[in-house]
Coordinates of C-alpha atoms in Angstrom, one line a residue:
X1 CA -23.9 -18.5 -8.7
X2 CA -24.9 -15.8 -11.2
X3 CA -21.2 -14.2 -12.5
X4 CA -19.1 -14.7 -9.2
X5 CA -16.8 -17.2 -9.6
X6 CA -16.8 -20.4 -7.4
X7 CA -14.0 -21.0 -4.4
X8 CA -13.5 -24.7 -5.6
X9 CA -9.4 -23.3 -4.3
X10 CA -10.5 -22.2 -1.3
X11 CA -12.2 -25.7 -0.5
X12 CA -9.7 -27.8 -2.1
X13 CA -7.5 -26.9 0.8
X14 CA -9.9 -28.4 3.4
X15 CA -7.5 -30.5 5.6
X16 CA -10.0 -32.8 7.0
X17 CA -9.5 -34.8 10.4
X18 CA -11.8 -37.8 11.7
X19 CA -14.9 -36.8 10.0
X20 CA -13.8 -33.3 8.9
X21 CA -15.4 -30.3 8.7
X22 CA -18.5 -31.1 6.9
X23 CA -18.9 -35.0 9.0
X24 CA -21.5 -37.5 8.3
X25 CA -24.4 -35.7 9.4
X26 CA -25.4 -33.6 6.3
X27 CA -28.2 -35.6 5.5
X28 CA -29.2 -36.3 9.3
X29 CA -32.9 -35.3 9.7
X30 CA -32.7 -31.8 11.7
X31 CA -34.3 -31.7 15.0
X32 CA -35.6 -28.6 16.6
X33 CA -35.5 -27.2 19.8
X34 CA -32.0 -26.7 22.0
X35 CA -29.5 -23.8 22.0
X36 CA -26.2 -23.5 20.4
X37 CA -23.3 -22.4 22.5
X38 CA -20.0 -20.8 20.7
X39 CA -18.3 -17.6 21.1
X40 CA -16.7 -14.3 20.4
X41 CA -12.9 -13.5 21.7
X42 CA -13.9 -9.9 23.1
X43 CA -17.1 -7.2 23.5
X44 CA -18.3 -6.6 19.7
X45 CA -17.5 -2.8 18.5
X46 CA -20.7 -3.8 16.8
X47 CA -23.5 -6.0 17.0
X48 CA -25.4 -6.6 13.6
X49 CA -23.4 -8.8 12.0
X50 CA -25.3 -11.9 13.3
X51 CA -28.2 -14.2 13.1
X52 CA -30.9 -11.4 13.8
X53 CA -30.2 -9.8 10.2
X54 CA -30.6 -11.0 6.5
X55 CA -29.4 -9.5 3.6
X56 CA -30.2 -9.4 0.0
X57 CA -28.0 -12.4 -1.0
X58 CA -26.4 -14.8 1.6
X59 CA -23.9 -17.3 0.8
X60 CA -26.1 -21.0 0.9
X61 CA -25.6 -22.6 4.2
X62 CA -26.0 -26.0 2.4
X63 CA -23.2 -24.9 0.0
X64 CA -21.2 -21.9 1.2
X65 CA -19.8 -21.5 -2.2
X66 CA -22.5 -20.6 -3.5
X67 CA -24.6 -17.1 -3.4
X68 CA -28.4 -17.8 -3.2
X69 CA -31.4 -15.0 -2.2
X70 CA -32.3 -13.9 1.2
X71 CA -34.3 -11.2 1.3
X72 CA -34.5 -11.0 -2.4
X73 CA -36.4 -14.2 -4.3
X74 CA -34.6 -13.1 -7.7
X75 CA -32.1 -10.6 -9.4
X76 CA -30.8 -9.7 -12.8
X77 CA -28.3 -8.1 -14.3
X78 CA -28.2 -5.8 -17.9
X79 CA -26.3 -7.0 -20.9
X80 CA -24.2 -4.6 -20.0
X81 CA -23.5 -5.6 -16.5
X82 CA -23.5 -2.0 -15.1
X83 CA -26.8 -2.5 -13.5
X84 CA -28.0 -5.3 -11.2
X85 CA -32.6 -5.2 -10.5
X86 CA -33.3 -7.6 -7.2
X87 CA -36.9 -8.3 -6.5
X88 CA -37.9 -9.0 -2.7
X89 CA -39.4 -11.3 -1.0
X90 CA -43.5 -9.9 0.0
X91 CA -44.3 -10.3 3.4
X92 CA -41.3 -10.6 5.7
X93 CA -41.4 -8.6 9.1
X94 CA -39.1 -6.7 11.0
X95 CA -38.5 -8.5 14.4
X96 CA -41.0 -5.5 15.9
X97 CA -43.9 -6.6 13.7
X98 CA -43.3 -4.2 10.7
X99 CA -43.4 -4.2 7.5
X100 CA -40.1 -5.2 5.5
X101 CA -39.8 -3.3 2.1
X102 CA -37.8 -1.8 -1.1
X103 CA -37.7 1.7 1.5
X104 CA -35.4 -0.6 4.1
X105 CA -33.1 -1.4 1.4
X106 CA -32.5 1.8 0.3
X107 CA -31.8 3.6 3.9
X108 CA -29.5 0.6 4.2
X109 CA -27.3 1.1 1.1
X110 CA -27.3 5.1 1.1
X111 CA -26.3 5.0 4.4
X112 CA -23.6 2.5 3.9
X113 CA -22.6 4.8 0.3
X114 CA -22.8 7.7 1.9
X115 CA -19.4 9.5 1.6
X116 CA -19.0 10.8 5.0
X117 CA -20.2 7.5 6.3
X118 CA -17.6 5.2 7.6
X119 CA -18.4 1.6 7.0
X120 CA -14.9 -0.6 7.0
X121 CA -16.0 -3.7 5.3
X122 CA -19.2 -3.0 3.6
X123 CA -18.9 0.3 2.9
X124 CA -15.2 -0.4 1.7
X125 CA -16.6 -2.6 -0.8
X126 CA -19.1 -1.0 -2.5
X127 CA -17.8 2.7 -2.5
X128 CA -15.9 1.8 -5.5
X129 CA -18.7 -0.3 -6.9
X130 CA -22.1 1.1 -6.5
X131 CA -23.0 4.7 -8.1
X132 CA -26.8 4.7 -7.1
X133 CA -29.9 2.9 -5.8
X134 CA -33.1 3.4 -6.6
X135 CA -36.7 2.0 -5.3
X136 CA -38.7 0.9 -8.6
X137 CA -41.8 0.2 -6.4
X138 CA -42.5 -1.4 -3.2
X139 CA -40.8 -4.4 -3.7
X140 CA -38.0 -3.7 -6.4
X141 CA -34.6 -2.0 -6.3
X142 CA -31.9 -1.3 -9.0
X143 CA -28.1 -0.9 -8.1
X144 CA -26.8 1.0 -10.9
X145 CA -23.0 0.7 -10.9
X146 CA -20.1 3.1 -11.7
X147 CA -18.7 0.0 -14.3
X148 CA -19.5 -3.8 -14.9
X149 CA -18.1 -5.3 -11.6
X150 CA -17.8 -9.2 -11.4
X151 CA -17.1 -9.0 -7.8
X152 CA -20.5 -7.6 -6.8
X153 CA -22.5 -9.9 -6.0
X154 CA -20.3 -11.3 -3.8
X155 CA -20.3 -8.2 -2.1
X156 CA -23.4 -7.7 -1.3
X157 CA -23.9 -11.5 -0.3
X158 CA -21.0 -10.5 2.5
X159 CA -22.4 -10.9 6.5
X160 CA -21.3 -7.2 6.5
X161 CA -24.0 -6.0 3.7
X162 CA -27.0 -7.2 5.7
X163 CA -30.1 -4.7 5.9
X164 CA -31.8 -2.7 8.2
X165 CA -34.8 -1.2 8.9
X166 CA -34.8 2.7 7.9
X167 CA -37.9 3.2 11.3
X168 CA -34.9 1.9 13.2
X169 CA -32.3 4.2 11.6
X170 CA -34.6 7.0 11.5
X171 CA -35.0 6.1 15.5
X172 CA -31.3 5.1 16.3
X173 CA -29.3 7.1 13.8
X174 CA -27.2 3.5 14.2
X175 CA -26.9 0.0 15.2
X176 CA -24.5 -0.2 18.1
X177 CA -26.8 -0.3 20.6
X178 CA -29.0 -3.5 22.2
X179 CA -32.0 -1.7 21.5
X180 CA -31.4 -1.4 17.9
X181 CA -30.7 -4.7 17.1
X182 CA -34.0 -5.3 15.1
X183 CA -33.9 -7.6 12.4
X184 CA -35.4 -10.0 10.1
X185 CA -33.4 -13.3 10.2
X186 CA -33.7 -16.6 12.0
X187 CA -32.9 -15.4 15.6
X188 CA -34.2 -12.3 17.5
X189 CA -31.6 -10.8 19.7
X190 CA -32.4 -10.8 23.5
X191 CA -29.9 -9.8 25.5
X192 CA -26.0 -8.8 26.0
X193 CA -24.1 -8.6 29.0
X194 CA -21.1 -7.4 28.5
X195 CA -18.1 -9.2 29.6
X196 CA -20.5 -12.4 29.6
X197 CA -22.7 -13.1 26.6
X198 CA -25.1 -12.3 23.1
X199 CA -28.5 -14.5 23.2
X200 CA -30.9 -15.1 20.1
X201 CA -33.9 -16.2 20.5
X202 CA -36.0 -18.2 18.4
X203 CA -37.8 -15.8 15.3
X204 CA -41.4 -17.8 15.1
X205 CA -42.1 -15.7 12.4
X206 CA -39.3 -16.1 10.2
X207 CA -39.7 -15.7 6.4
X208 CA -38.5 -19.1 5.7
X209 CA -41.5 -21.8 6.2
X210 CA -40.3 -24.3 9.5
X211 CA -36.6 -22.4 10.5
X212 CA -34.8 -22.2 12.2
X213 CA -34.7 -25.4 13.9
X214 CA -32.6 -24.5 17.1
X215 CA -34.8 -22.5 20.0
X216 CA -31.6 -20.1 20.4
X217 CA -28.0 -19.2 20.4
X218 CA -25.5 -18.0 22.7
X219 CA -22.1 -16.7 21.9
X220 CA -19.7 -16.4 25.1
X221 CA -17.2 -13.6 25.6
X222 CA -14.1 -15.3 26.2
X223 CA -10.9 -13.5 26.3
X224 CA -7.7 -15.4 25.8
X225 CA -6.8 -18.9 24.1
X226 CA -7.0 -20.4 27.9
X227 CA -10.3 -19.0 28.3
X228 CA -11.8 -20.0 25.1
X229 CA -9.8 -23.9 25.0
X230 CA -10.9 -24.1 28.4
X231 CA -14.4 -23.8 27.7
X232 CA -14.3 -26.4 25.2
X233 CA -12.5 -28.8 26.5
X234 CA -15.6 -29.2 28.9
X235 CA -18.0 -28.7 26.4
X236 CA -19.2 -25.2 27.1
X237 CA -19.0 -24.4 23.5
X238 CA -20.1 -26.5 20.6
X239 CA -18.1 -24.6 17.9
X240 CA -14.9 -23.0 17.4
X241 CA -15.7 -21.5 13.7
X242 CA -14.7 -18.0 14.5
X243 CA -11.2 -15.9 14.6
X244 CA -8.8 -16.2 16.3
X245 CA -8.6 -20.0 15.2
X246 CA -6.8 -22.7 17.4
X247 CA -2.8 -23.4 17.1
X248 CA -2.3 -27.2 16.3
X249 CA -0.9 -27.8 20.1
X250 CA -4.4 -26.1 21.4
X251 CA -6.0 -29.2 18.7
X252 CA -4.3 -31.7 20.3
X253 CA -5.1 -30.7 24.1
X254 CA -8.8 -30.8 23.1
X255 CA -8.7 -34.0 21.4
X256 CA -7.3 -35.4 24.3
X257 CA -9.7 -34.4 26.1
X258 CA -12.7 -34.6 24.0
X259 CA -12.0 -37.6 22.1
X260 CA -14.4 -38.6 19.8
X261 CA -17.1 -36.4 20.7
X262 CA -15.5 -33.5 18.0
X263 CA -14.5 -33.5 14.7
X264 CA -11.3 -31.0 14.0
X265 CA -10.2 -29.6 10.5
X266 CA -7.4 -26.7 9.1
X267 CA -9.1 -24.2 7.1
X268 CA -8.3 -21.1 5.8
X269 CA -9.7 -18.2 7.7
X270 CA -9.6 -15.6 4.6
X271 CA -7.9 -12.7 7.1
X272 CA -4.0 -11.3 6.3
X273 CA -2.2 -10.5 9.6
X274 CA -0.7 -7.0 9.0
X275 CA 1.4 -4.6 10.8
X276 CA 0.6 -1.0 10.7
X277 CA 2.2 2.6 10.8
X278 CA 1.3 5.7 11.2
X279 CA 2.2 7.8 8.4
X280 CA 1.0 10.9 9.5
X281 CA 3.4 10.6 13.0
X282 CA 6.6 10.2 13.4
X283 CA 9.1 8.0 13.2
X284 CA 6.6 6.6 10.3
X285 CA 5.7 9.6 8.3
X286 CA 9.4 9.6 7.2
X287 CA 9.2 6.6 4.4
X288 CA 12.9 5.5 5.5
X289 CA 11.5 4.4 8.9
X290 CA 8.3 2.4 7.0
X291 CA 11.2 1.5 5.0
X292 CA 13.2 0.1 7.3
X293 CA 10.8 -1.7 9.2
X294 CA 9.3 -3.6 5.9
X295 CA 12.9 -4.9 5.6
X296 CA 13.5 -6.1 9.3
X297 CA 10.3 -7.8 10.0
X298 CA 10.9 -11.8 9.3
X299 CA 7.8 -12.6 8.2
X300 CA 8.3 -16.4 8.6
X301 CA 9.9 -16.1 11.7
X302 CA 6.0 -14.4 12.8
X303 CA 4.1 -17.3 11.0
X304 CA 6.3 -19.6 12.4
X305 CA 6.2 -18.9 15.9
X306 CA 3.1 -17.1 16.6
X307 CA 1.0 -19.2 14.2
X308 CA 2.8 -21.9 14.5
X309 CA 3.8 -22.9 11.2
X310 CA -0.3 -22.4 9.9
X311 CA -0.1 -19.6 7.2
X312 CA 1.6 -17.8 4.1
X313 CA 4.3 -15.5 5.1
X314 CA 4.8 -12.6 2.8
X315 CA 1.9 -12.2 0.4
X316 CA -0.3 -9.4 0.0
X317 CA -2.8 -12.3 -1.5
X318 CA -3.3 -16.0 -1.0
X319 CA -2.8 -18.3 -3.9
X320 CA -5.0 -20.9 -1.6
X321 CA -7.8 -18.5 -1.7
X322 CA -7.4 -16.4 -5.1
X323 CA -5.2 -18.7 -7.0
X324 CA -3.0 -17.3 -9.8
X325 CA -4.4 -13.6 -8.6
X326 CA -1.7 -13.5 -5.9
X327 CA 1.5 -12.7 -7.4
X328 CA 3.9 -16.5 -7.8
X329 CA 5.6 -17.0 -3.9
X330 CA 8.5 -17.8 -6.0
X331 CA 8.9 -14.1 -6.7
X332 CA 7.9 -12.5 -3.6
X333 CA 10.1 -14.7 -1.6
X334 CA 13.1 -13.0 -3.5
X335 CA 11.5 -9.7 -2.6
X336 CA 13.7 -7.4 -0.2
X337 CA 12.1 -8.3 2.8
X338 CA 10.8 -11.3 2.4
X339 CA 13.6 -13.1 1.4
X340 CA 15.3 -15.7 3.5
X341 CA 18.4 -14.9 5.2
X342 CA 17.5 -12.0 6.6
X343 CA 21.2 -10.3 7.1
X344 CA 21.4 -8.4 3.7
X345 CA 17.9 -7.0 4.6
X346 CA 18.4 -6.3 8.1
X347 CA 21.9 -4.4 7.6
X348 CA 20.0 -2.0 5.7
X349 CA 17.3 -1.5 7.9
X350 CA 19.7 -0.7 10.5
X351 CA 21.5 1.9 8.0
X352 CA 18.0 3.5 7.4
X353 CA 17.0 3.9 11.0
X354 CA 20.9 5.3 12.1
X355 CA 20.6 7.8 9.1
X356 CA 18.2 9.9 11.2
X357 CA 18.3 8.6 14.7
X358 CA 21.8 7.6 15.6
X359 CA 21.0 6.6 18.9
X360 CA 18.5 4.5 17.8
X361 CA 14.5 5.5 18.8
X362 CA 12.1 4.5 21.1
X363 CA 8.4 3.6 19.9
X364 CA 5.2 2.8 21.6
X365 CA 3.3 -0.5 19.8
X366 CA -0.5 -0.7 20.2
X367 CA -2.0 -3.8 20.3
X368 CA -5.6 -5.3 21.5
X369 CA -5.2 -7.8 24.0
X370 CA -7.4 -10.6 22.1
X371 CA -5.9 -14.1 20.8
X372 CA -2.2 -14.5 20.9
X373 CA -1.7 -10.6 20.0
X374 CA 0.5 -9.8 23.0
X375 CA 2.8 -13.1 22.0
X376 CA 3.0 -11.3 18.6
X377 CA 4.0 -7.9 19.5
X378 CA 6.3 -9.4 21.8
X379 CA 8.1 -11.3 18.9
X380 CA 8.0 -7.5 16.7
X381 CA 9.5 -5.9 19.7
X382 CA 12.1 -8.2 19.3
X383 CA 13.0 -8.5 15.9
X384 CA 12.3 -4.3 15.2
X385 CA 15.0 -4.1 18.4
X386 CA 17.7 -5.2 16.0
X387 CA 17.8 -2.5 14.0
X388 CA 17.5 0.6 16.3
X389 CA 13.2 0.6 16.9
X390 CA 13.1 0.2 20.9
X391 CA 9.6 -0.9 21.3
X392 CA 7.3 -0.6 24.5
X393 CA 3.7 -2.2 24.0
X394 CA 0.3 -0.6 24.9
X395 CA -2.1 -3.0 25.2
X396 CA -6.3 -2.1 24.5
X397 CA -9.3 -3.9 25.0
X398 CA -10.5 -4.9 21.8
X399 CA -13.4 -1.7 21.1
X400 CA -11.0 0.6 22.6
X401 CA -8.3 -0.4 20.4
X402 CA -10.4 -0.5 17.3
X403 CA -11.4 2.9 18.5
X404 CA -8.0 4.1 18.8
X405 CA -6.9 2.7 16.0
X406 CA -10.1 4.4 13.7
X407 CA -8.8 7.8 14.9
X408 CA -5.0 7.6 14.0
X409 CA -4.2 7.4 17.9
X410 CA -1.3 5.3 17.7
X411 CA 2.4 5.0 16.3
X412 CA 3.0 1.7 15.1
X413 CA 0.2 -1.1 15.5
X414 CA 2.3 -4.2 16.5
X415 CA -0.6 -6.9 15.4
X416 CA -3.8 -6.8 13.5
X417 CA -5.5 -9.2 10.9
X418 CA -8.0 -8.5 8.9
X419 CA -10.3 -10.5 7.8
X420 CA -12.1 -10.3 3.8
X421 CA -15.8 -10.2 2.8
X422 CA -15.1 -12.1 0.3
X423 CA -12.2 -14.2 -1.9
X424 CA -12.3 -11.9 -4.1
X425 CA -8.2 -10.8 -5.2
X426 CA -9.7 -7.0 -4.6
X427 CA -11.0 -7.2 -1.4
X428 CA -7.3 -6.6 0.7
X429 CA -6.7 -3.3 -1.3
X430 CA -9.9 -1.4 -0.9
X431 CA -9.8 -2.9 2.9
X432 CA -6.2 -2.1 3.8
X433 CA -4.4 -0.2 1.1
X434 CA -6.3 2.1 -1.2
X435 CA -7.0 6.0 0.4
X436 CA -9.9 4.5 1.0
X437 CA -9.8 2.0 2.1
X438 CA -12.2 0.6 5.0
X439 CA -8.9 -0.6 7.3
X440 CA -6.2 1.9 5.9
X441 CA -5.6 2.6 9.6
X442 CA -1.8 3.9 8.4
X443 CA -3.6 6.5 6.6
X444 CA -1.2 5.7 3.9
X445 CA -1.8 7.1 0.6
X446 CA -0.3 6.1 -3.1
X447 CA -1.5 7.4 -6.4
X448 CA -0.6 4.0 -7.9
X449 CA -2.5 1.8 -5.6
X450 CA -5.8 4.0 -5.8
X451 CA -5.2 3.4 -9.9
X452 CA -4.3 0.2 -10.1
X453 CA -7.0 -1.4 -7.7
X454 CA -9.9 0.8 -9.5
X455 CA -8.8 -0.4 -12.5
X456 CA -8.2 -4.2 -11.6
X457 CA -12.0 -4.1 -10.0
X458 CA -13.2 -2.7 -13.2
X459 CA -11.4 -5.3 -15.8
X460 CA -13.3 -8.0 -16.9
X461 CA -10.5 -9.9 -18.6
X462 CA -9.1 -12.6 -16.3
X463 CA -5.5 -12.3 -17.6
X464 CA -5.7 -8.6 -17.8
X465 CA -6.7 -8.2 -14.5
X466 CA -4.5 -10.8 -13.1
X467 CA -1.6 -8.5 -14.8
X468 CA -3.5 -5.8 -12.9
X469 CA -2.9 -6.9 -9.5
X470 CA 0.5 -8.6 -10.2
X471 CA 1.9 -5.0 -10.6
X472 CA -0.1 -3.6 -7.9
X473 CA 1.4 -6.5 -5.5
X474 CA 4.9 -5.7 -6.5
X475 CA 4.6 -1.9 -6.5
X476 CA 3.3 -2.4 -2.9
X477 CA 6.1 -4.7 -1.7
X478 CA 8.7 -3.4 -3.1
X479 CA 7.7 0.8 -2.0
X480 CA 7.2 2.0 1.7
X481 CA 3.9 1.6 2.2
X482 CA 1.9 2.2 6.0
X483 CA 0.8 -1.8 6.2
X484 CA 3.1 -4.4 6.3
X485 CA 1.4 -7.7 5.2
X486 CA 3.2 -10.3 7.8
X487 CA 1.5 -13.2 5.8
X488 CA -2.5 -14.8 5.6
X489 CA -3.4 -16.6 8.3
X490 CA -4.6 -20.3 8.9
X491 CA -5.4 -22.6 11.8
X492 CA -7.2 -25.2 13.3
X493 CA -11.2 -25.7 14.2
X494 CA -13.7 -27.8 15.8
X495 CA -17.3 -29.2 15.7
X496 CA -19.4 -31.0 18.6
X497 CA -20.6 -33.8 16.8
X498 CA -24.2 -33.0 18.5
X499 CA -24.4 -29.9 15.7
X500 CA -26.0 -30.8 12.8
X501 CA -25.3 -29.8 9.6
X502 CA -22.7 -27.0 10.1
X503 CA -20.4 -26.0 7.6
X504 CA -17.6 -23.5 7.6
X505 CA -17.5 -20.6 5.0
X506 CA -15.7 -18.6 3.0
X507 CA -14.9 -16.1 5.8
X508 CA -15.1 -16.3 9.2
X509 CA -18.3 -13.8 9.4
X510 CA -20.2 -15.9 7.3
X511 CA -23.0 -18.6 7.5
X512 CA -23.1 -17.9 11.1
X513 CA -26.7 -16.9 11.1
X514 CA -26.7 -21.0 12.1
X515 CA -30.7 -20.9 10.4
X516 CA -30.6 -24.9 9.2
X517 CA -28.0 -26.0 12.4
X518 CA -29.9 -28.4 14.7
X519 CA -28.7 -30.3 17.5
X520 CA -28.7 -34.1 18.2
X521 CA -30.4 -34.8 21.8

């Protein structure tokens, strides 16, 4: 795996049921031809993070623990780790017949760097990371990086970091649109209707000698957990691998009604479940009102209820997914605001909000109308009622809430997890809580944070680092800050036993380019 650091945590926590996750077909012969069937829960803000694009790295579909090459064959690093040379793979084609080279990967990356770009996952990554990237010939590229990173690689393996063609960015200016969906990888794209569906079709000419196997894919919009169970209680979908993941009362519906035709397993789905405020409007850009609301919101009461027991109130970072990284749950459950009973914390929530709105205030929540999000917000109205915040909700569809939310238009965002590129313990901060960060939709800024996560990226001492994000997970509990981290979130998933040799990953973007599934007859 080349310096990034295997999840043997994150798979240890593989709760396996019937067959499990992985099932007795691994080492089935593959058979080609058919079309897989999952889905997404709402229209895509964007469309290339699929099975039409490859990217430098990928995380192995046999082992998704492991990084292996995709468009690069082979890569290096310097002694000194600040510079990382991948060499790429001679003749692969773009999906429009041309020529794939060391030029795509360039426009890729200094588009994605570029300052006044705003890329929320890849982008968010790498900023801190990369500080050029230079073409050595046609087929050669150097990442020279701002200080030895261990977490790079893993970066740039992320389903976020795929790459693009520069004649299509040079034509499109960007990938949102059908048109420009013009990759390399296993599956072409061939239509979207929205509201309905995304179909692949088969890439005959894919880089890879005799994949893919399957003759197509096609992910399903469904909105809502009836919607989505629906369809696979009657076999309309073959995979439920994707957010938002099933409650355990949802498992146990569909294994009554599919019996032994699925396997079902828990997994981790790498995504925190966070609560956001504006601190730029108010109530929120007065740090008694953040304040008071990171003291009134039970956390375990949310996990409890809304994800129904599956998931770790509290932490800024998993010890199932990071291990000793995240700060010991026997400190942060003493934590003002975490800790259990609530009436110590609540009282003085209620003091904060009084201080400067005696009459208590009224607030409008945002929240996209996707999953179980509008159950959620419910629960916040109630709890922030409590103490004075009088909560009304505005519900979005999901683009239009993402939209909303990437231009500050809201006051308090009632629900919203999300989900890493990696398990690396740095990816939450540069995604939610640096300035910079690619999902800092609270706009929340902190000296300390910006310090200590640049510094905890750079360390390449395990302990010191460790020590590194200890204090920046207590500074960011115990301060004010513009995201409350409600807890990480878990859940339940299932295979049709007809897919062949499908296994889950790290996140829930990746090894869903589906290039070695097959399908029994």
């Amino acid at each position: 795996m080349r310096a990034v650091r295997r999840i043997s945590v994150f798979l240890a926590v593989v709760l396996l049921v019937g067959l499990g996750a992985g099932g007795g077909a691994t080492q089935e012969k593959p058979r080609y031809g058919g079309v897989l069937t999952w889905f997404d829960y709402g229209d895509p803000g964007r469309l290339d993070v699929a099975g039409i694009w490859s990217g430098l790295l990928h995380w192995d579909p046999d082992d998704p623990a492991k990084i292996t090459g995709d468009l690069a064959e082979r890569w290096r690093a310097s002694p000194d780790g600040k510079t990382y040379t991948f060499e790429l793979r001679k003749g692969v084609k773009w999906h429009d017949g041309q020529p794939f080279s060391a030029a795509d990967v360039k426009a890729t990356f200094d588009r994605i760097l570029n300052p006044e770009f705003k890329s929320p996952k890849c982008g968010a990554s790498l900023k801190p990371m990369v500080a050029s990237l230079e073409v050595l010939d046609r087929y050669t590229v150097r990442f020279r990086l701002k200080a030895p990173v261990v977490s790079f690689l893993g970066a740039i393996a992320s389903a976020w970091c795929r790459v693009a063609a520069k004649h299509v960015l040079e034509k499109y200016g960007d990938l949102d649109r059908p048109e420009a969906q013009i990759g390399t990888g296993p599956f072409k794209f061939k239509r979207y209707e929205r509201g309905n569906l995304i179909e692949w079709e088969k890439n005959r000419d894919y880089f890879v000698p005799g994949l893919p196997y399957l003759d197509g894919v096609k992910q399903y919009i469904l909105v809502g957990a009836p919607t989505q169970l629906a369809a696979a209680k009657v076999g309309r979908v073959m995979l439920w691998d994707t957010w938002p993941p099933m409650r355990k009362t949802q498992v146990a519906e569909l294994a009554r009604a599919r019996g032994n035709e699925i396997d079902t397993y828990q997994w981790p789905v790498n995504a925190i479940y966070a609560i956001y405020m504006n601190v730029h409007k108010p109530p929120f850009s007065n740090p008694d009102l953040r304040r008071a609301v990171n003291l009134a919101v039970d956390r375990q009461e949310l996990v409890e209820k809304a994800l129904e027991g599956a998931g770790v109130p509290c932490a800024i970072l998993d010890p199932k997914l990071v291990g000793d990284f995240a700060l010991p749950f026997e400190e942060v459950a003493k934590i003002a605001g975490c800790r259990q009973p609530k009436d110590q914390d609540i009282a003085e929530a209620k003091r904060l909000v009084e201080k400067h709105y005696p009459n208590g205030i009224d607030v409008e929540f945002a929240v996209r109308a996707v999953g179980n999000y509008l159950d959620r917000a419910q629960l916040l109205v109630g709890q922030l009622t409590r103490i004075g915040i009088r909560g009304t909700i505005k519900s979005y569809e999901s683009a239009a809430g993402y939209a909303a939310f990437g231009k500050g238009d809201f006051t308090l965002i009632a629900t919203q997890d999300r989900g890493m590129n990696s398990t690396d313990p740095g990816d939450v901060f540069h995604l939610v809580y640096t300035t910079e960060a690619g999902s800092n939709y609270a706009r929340w800024s902190d000296p300390k944070v910006d310090d200590l996560a640049a510094r905890a990226l750079r360390e390449s001492n395990r302990e010191r680092r460790k020590q590194l994000y200890w204090e920046l997970q207590r500074h960011i509990l115990s301060d004010a800050p513009g995201a409350v981290a409600v807890g990480w979130v878990e859940g339940w998933f299932f295979r049709d036993k007809r897919v062949i040799n499908y296994k889950p990953a790290k996140t829930a973007y990746d090894n869903n380019t589906f290039m070695k599934v097959s399908l029994r007859e």
